[in-house]
Coordinates of C-alpha atoms and ligand atoms in Angstrom, one line a residue:
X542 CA -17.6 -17.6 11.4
X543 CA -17.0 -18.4 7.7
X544 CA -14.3 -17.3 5.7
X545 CA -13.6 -17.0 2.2
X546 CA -10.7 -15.4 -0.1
X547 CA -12.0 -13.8 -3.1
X548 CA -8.6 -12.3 -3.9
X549 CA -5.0 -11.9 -2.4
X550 CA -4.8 -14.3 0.2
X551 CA -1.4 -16.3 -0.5
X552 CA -0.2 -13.4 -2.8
X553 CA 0.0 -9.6 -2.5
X554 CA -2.7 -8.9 -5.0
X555 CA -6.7 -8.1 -5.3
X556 CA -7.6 -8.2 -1.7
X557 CA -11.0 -8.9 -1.0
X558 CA -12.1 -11.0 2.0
X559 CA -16.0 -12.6 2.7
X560 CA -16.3 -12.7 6.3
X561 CA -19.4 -14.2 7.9
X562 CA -20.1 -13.8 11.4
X563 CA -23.3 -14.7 13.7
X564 CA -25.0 -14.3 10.1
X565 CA -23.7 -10.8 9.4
X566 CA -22.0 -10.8 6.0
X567 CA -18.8 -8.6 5.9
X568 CA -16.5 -7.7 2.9
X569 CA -12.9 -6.7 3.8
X570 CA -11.5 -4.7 0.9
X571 CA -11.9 -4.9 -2.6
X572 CA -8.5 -3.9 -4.3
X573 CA -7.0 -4.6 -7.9
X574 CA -4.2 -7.0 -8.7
X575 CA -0.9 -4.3 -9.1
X576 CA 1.0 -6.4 -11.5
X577 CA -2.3 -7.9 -13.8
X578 CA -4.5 -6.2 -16.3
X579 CA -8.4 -6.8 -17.6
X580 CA -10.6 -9.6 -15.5
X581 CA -7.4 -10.8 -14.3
X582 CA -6.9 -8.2 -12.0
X583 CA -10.4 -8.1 -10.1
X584 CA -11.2 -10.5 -7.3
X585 CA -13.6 -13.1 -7.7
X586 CA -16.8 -11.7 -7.1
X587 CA -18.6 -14.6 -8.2
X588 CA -18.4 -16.1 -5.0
X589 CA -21.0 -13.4 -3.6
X590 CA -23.6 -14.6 -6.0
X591 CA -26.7 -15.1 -4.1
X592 CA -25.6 -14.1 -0.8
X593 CA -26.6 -10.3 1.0
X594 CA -23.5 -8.4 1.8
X595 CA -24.4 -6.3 4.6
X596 CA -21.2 -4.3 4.9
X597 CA -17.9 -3.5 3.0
X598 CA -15.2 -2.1 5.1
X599 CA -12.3 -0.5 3.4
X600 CA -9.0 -1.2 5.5
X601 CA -6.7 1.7 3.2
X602 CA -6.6 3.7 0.0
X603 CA -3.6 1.4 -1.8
X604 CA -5.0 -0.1 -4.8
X605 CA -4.6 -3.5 -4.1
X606 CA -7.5 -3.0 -1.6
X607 CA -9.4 -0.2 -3.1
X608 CA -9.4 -0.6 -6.5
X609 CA -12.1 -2.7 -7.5
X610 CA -14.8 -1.3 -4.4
X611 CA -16.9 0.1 -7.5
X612 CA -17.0 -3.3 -9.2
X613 CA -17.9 -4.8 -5.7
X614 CA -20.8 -3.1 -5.1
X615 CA -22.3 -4.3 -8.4
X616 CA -22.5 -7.7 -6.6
X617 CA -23.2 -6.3 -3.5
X618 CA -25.5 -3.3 -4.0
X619 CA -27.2 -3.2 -0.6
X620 CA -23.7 -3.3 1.2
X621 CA -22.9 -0.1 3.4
X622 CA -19.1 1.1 2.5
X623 CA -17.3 1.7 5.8
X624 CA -13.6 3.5 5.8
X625 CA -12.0 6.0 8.2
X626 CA -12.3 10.0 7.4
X627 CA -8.9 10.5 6.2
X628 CA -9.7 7.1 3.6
X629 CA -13.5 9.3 2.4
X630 CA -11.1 11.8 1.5
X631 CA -8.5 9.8 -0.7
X632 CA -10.9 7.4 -2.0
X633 CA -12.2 8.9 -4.7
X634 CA -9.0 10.3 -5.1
X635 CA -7.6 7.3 -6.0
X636 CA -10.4 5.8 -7.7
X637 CA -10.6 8.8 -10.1
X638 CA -7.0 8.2 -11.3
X639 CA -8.0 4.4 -11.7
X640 CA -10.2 5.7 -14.2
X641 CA -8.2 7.5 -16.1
X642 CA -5.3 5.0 -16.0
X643 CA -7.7 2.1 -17.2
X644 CA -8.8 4.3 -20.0
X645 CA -5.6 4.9 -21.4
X646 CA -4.7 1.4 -21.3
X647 CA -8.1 0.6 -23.1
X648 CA -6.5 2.8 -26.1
X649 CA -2.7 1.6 -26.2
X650 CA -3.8 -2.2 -25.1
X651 CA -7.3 -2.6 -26.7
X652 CA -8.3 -4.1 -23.5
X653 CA -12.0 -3.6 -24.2
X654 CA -13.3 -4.3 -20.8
X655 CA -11.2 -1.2 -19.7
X656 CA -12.5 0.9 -17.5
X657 CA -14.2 -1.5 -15.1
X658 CA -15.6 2.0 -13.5
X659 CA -16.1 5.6 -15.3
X660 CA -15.6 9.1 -13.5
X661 CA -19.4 8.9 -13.2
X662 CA -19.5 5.9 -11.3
X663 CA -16.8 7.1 -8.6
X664 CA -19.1 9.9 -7.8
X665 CA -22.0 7.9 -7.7
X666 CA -20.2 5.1 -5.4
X667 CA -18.8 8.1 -3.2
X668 CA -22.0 9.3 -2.0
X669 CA -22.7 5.9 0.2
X670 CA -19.0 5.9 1.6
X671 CA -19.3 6.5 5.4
X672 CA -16.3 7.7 7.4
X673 CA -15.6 7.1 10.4
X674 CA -13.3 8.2 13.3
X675 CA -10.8 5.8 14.7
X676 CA -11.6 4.2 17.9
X677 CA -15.4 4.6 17.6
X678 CA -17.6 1.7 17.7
X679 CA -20.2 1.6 15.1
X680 CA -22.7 -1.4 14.9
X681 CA -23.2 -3.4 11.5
X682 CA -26.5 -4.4 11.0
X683 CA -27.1 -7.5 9.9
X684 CA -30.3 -7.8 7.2
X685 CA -30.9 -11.9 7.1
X686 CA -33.7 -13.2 9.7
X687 CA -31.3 -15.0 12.1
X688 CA -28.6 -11.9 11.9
X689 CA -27.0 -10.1 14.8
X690 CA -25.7 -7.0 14.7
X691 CA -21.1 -6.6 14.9
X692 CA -19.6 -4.1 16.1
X693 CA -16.7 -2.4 14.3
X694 CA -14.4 -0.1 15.1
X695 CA -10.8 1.4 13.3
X696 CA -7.9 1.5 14.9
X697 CA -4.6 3.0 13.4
X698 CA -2.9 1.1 12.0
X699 CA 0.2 3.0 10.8
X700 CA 1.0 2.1 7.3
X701 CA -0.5 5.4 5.4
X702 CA -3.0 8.2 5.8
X703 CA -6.0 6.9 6.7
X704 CA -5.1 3.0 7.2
X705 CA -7.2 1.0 9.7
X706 CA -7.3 -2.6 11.4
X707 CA -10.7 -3.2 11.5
X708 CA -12.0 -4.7 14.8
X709 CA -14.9 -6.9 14.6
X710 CA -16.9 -7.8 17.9
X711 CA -19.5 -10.6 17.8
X712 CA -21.7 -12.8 20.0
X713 CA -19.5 -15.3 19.8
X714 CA -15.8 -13.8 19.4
X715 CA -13.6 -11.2 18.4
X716 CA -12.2 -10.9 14.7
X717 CA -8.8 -8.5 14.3
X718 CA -8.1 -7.5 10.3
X719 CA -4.8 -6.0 10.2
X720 CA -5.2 -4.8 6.8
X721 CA -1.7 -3.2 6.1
X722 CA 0.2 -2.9 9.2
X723 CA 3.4 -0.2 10.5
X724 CA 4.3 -1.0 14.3
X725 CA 7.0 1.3 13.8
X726 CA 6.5 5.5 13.4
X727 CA 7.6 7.0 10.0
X728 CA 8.8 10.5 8.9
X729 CA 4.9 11.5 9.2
X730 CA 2.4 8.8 10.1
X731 CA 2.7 7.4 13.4
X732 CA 3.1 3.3 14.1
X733 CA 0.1 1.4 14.7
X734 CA -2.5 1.0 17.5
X735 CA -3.5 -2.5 18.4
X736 CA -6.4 -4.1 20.3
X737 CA -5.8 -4.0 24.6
X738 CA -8.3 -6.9 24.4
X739 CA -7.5 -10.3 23.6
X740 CA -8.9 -10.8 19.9
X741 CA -9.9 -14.7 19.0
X742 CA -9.3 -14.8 15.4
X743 CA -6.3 -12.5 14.0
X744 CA -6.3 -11.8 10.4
X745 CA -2.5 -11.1 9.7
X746 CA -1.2 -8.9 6.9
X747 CA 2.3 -11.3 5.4
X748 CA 3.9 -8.7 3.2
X749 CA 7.3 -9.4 4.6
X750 CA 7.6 -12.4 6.0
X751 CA 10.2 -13.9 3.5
X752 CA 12.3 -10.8 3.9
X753 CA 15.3 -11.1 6.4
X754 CA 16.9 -7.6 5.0
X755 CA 14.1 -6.0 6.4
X756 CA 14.3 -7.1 9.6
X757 CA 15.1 -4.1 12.2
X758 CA 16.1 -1.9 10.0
X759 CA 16.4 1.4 11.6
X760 CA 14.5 4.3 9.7
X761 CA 17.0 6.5 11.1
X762 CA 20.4 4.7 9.7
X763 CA 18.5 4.3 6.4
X764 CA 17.6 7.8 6.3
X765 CA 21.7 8.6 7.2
X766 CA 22.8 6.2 4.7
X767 CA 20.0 7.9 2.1
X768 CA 21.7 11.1 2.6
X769 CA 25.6 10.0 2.3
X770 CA 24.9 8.6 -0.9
X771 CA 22.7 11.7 -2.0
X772 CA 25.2 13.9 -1.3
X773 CA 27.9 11.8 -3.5
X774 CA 26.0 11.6 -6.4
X775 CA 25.3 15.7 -6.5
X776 CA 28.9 16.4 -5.6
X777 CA 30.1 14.2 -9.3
X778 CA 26.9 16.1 -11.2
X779 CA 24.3 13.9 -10.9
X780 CA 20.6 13.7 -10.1
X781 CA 18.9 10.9 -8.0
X782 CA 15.6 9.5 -9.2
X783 CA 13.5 8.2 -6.2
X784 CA 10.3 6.1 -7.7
X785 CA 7.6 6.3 -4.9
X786 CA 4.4 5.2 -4.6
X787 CA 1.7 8.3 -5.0
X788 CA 0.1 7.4 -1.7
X789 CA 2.2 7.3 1.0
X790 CA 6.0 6.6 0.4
X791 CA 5.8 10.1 -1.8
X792 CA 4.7 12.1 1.0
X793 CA 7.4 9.8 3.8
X794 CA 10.1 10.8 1.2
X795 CA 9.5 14.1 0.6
X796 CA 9.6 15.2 4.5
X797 CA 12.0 12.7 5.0
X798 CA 14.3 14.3 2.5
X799 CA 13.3 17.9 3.1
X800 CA 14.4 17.3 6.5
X801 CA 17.6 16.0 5.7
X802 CA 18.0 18.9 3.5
X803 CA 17.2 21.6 6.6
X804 CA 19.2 19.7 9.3
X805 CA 22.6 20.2 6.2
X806 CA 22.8 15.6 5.8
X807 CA 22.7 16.7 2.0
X808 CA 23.5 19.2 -0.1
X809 CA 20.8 22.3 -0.7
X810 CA 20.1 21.2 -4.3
X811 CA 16.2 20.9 -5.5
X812 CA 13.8 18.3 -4.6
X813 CA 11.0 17.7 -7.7
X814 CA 7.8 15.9 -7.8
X815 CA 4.7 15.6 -9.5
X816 CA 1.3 14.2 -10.6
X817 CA -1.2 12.4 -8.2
X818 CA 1.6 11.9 -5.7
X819 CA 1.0 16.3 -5.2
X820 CA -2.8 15.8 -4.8
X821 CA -2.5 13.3 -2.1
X822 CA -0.6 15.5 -0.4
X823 CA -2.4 18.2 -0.2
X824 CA -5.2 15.7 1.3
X825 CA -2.1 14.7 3.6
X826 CA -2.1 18.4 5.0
X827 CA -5.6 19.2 4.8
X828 CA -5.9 16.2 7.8
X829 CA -2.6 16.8 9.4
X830 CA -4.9 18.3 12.5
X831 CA -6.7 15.2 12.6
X832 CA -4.9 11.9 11.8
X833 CA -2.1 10.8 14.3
X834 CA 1.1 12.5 13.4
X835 CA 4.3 12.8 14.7
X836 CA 4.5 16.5 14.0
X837 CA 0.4 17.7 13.4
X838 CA 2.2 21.5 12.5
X839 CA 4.3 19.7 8.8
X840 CA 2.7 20.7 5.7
X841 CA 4.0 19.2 2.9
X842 CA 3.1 22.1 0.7
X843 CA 4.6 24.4 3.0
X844 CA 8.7 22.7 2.1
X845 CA 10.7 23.9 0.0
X846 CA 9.6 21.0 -3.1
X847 CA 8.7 22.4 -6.5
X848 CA 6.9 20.6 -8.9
X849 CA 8.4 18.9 -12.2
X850 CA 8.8 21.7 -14.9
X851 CA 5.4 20.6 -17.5
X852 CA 7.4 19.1 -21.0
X853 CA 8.8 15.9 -21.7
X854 CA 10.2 14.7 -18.3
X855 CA 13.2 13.2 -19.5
X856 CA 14.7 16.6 -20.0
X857 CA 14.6 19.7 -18.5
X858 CA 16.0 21.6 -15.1
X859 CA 15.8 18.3 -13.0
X860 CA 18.7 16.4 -15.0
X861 CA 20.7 19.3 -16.3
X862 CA 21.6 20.4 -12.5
X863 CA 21.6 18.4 -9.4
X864 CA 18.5 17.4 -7.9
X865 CA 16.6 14.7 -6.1
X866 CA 13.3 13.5 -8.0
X867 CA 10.4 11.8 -6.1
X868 CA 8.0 10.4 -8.8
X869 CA 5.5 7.5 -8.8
X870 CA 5.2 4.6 -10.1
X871 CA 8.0 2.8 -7.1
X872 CA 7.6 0.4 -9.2
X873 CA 8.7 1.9 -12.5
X874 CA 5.6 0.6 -14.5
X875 CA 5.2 1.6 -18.1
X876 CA 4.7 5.1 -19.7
X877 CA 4.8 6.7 -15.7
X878 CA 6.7 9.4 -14.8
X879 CA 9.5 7.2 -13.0
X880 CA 9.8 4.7 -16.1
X881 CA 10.3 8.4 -18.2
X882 CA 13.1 9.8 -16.1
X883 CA 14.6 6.3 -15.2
X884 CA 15.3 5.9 -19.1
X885 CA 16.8 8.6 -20.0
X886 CA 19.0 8.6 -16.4
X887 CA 19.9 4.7 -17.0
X888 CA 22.8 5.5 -19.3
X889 CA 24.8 8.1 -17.4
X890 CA 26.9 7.3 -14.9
X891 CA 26.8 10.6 -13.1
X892 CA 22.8 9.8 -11.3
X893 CA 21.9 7.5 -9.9
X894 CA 18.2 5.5 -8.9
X895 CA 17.1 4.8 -5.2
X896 CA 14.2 2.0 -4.8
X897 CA 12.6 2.6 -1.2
X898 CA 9.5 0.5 -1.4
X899 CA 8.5 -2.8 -2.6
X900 CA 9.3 -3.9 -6.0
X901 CA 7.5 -6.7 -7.4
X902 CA 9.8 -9.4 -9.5
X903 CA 7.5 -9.0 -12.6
X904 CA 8.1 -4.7 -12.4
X905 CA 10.7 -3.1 -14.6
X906 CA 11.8 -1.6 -11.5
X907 CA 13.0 -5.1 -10.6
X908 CA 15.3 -5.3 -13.8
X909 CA 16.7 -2.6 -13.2
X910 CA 17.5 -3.6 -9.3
X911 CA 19.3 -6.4 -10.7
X912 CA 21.2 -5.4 -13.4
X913 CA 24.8 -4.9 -13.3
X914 CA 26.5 -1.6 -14.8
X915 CA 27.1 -2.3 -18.5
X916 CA 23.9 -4.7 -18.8
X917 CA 21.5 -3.9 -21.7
X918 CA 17.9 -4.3 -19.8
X919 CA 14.2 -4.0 -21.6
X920 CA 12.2 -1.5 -19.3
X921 CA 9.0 -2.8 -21.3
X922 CA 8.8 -5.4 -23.4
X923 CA 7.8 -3.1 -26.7
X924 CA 10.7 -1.1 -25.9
X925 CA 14.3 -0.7 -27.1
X926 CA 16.7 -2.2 -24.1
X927 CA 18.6 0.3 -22.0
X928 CA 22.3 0.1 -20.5
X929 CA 22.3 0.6 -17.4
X930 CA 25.6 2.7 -16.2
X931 CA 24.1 4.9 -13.7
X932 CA 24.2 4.1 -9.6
X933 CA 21.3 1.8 -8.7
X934 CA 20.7 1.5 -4.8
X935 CA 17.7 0.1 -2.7
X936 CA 16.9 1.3 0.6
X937 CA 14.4 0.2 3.5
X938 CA 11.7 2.5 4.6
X939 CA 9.2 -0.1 4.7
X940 CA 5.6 1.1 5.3
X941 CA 4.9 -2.9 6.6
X942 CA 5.7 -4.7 9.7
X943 CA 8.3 -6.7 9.5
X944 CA 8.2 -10.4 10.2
X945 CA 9.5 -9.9 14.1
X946 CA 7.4 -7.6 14.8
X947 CA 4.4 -9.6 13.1
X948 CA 5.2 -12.2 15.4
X949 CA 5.3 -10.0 18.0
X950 CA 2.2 -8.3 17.4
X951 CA 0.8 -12.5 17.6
X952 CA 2.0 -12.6 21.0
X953 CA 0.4 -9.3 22.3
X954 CA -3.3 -10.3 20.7
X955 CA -2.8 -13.7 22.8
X956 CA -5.5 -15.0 19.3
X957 CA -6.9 -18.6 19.2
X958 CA -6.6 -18.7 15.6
X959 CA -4.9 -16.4 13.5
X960 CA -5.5 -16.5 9.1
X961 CA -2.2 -15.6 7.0
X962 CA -3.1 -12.8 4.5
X963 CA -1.7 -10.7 1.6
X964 CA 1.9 -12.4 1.6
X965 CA 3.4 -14.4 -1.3
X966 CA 4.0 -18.3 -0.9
X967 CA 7.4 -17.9 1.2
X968 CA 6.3 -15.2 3.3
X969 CA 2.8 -17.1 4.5
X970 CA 4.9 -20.4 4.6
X971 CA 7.6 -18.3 7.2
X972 CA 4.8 -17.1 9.2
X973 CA 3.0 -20.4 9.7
X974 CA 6.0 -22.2 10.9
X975 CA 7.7 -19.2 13.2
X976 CA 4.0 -19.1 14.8
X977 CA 3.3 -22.8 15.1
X978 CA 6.8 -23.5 16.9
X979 CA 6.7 -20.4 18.9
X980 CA 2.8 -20.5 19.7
X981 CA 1.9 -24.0 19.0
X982 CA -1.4 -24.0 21.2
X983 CA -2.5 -21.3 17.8
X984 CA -4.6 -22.7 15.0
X985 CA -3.0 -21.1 11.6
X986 CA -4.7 -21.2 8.9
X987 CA -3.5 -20.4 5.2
X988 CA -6.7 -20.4 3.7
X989 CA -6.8 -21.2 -0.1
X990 CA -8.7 -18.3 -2.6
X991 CA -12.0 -19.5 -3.4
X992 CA -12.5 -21.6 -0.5
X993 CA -15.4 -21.2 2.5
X994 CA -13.8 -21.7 5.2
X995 CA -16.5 -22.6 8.0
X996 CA -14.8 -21.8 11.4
X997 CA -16.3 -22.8 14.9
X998 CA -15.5 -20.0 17.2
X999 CA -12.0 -19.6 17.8
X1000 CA -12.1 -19.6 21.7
X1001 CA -14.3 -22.8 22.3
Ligands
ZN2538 ZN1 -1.0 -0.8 1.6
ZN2539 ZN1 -1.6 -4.1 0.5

């Protein structure tokens, strides 16, 4: 097989892997980078020129694998787009909202090649998306003389609605993409389904490899803990602020919280959300009957949430009485509904802000992670700084693997060879030393973007 990183491989950024096998050409993914803007943020497409991609296959809806699929397909116009049903309907979901984000920043950055992708082009790329149900094998055809057909099939793999390991049969071996991986079950989705079969080459998600904190964390202690410190912050006044990712963490935290709510953890106060975070979940409980769930009968529109009153978001209902707010971006990006409320919540002691997801160093969130009370932090750069006196708290519901259970998940795939994926330096550098002294017999590879990597079969 040959292998080649056209984005993301020793970072978490614009995923995008070539994969070559028996003559079939694969793409895995084609996501943005979260934390660049303009060319910067796309993969390198450049490295298809020439070459016939017979297939893209779309692990999940998160951005930083989605987000470029319409720019992909300009170098790869013949390539049939392969994702799960649940991932047809968030797609263009997600892909819309790109647009509209990228035209915004066109205006307040003058970043002319903004957007990469129109509304138009998202319908037009939607009507070649194929979805598939999980566990179903479905051949890809190869289109070059010498080519033989692979055969692909999803499996769950936890993570979010709709996320897949792809499962790549050829003549010569088996290929495992973990894409992003959950062994364990959260609020809603369900932990992940692996291969029973030995795979030869394991393509291995890194996200928190570096990260001992995470490490057996209990869902069910964090969720406690969540609750405890909810209920102290409504008893002095206050209002919590809980920046979520839209696609997934949004819809985990609201039936999460909800639940805590019912079963009396928490005070009754009002839970608010808002923006793309409500659309996705509607999609979230228009599949509930047909994704893997631990309860198929919760609707998310049927709780007791309300949506943010419409009007400038750093007043209103929501901070005058006690409430918890779910909003996106987790990361507190710029001019989104998280960054709004988190500015004017910053300099009152009485709320607090709880970070459940990842938070990138370069994010405001991060700044505001790590500041102490009394520091005077710049949300954005253009802004005026904040001080920060309300409670800031972080919390582990992980939507990823963490690094024992990656290892674990090594053991039970018994692979030849296994590539280190979508994991900053110290997380890929972790895993390759706990899986060469643990499994030495393994090849490991942490394959450099840009690079062909030509692979003999993993199992000769
Ligand atoms: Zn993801
Ligand atoms: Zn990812």
């Amino acid at each position: 097989m040959k292998f080649t990183v056209l984005g993301g491989g020793n970072e978490i950024g614009a995923n995008a892997y070539l994969l070559e096998m028996d003559g079939t050409v694969m793409m895995l993914d084609a996501g943005v980078h979260p934390r660049r803007i303009g060319y910067e943020s796309l993969p390198d497409f450049s490295r298809i020129d020439g070459r016939f991609v017979d297939a893209l296959l779309l692990s999940h809806c998160h951005l930083d694998h989605l987000g470029a699929l319409p720019v992909a397909l300009r170098s790869a116009p013949h390539a049939r787009v392969f994702m799960t049903r649940p991932s047809y309907d968030l797609a263009p979901e997600m892909l819309h909202s790109t647009v509209t984000v990228m035209e915004r920043q066109r205006l307040e950055k003058g970043i002319r090649e903004y957007p990469f992708y129109t509304h138009e082009d998202v319908e037009m790329v939607s009507y070649c998306f194929q979805g598939m149900g999980y566990e179903r094998d479905f051949p890809i055809c190869g289109t070059t003389s010498n080519a033989a057909d692979v055969s692909c099939s999803f499996l769950d793999a936890g993570h979010i609605l709709g996320a897949a390991g792809i499962l790549l049969k050829g003549e010569r071996e088996t290929v495992f993409y973990t894409g992003d991986t959950s062994r364990a079950d959260q609020e809603i989705i369900k932990g992940a389904v692996y291969p029973d079969d030995p795979v030869d080459t394991l393509i291995l998600e890194s996200t928190l490899g570096a990260n001992v904190e995470a490490e057996g964390k209990r869902r069910s202690d964090e969720a406690r803990n969540l609750a405890r410190r909810i209920t102290r912050v409504v008893e002095r006044g206050g209002s919590v602020l809980i920046p979520a990712f839209a696609l997934g963490r949004t819809q985990e935290m609201l039936a999460t919280l909800h639940r805590l709510r019912a079963e009396g953890r928490m005070p009754d106060v009002e839970i608010f959300t808002a923006g793309l975070g409500r659309a996705v979940s509607h999609i979230y409980d228009r599949t509930a009957r047909h994704s893997r769930r631990r309860d198929p009968d919760l609707k998310i529109d049927r709780l007791d949430i309300r949506a943010l009153p419409p009007g400038d978001p750093a007043q209103g209902l929501h901070l005058k009485q006690p409430s918890v707010i779910v909003v996106s971006s987790g990361m507190m990006e710029a001019r989104t509904l998280s960054h709004r409320i988190a500015r004017a919540m910053l300099p009152d002691r009485r709320h607090a802000i709880f970070f459940v997801g990842y938070v990138d160093p370069n994010a405001p969130g991060y700044r505001v992670l790590n500041a102490r009370p009394g520091d005077r932090i710049l949300l954005d750069p253009e802004g005026e700084p904040v001080e920060v006196q309300c409670e800031v708290e972080r919390f582990h519901f992980s939507a990823h693997a963490d690094r024992q259970q990656l290892l674990r998940l090594v053991e039970e795939v018994t692979p030849s060879r296994v590539i280190l994926v979508h994991g900053d330096a110290g997380a890929i550098q972790w895993m390759a030393e706990a899986i060469r002294d643990q499994q030495p017999w393994i090849e490991v590879l942490t394959p450099e973007p840009g690079v062909e990597y030509d692979l003999p079969p993993a199992n000769a």
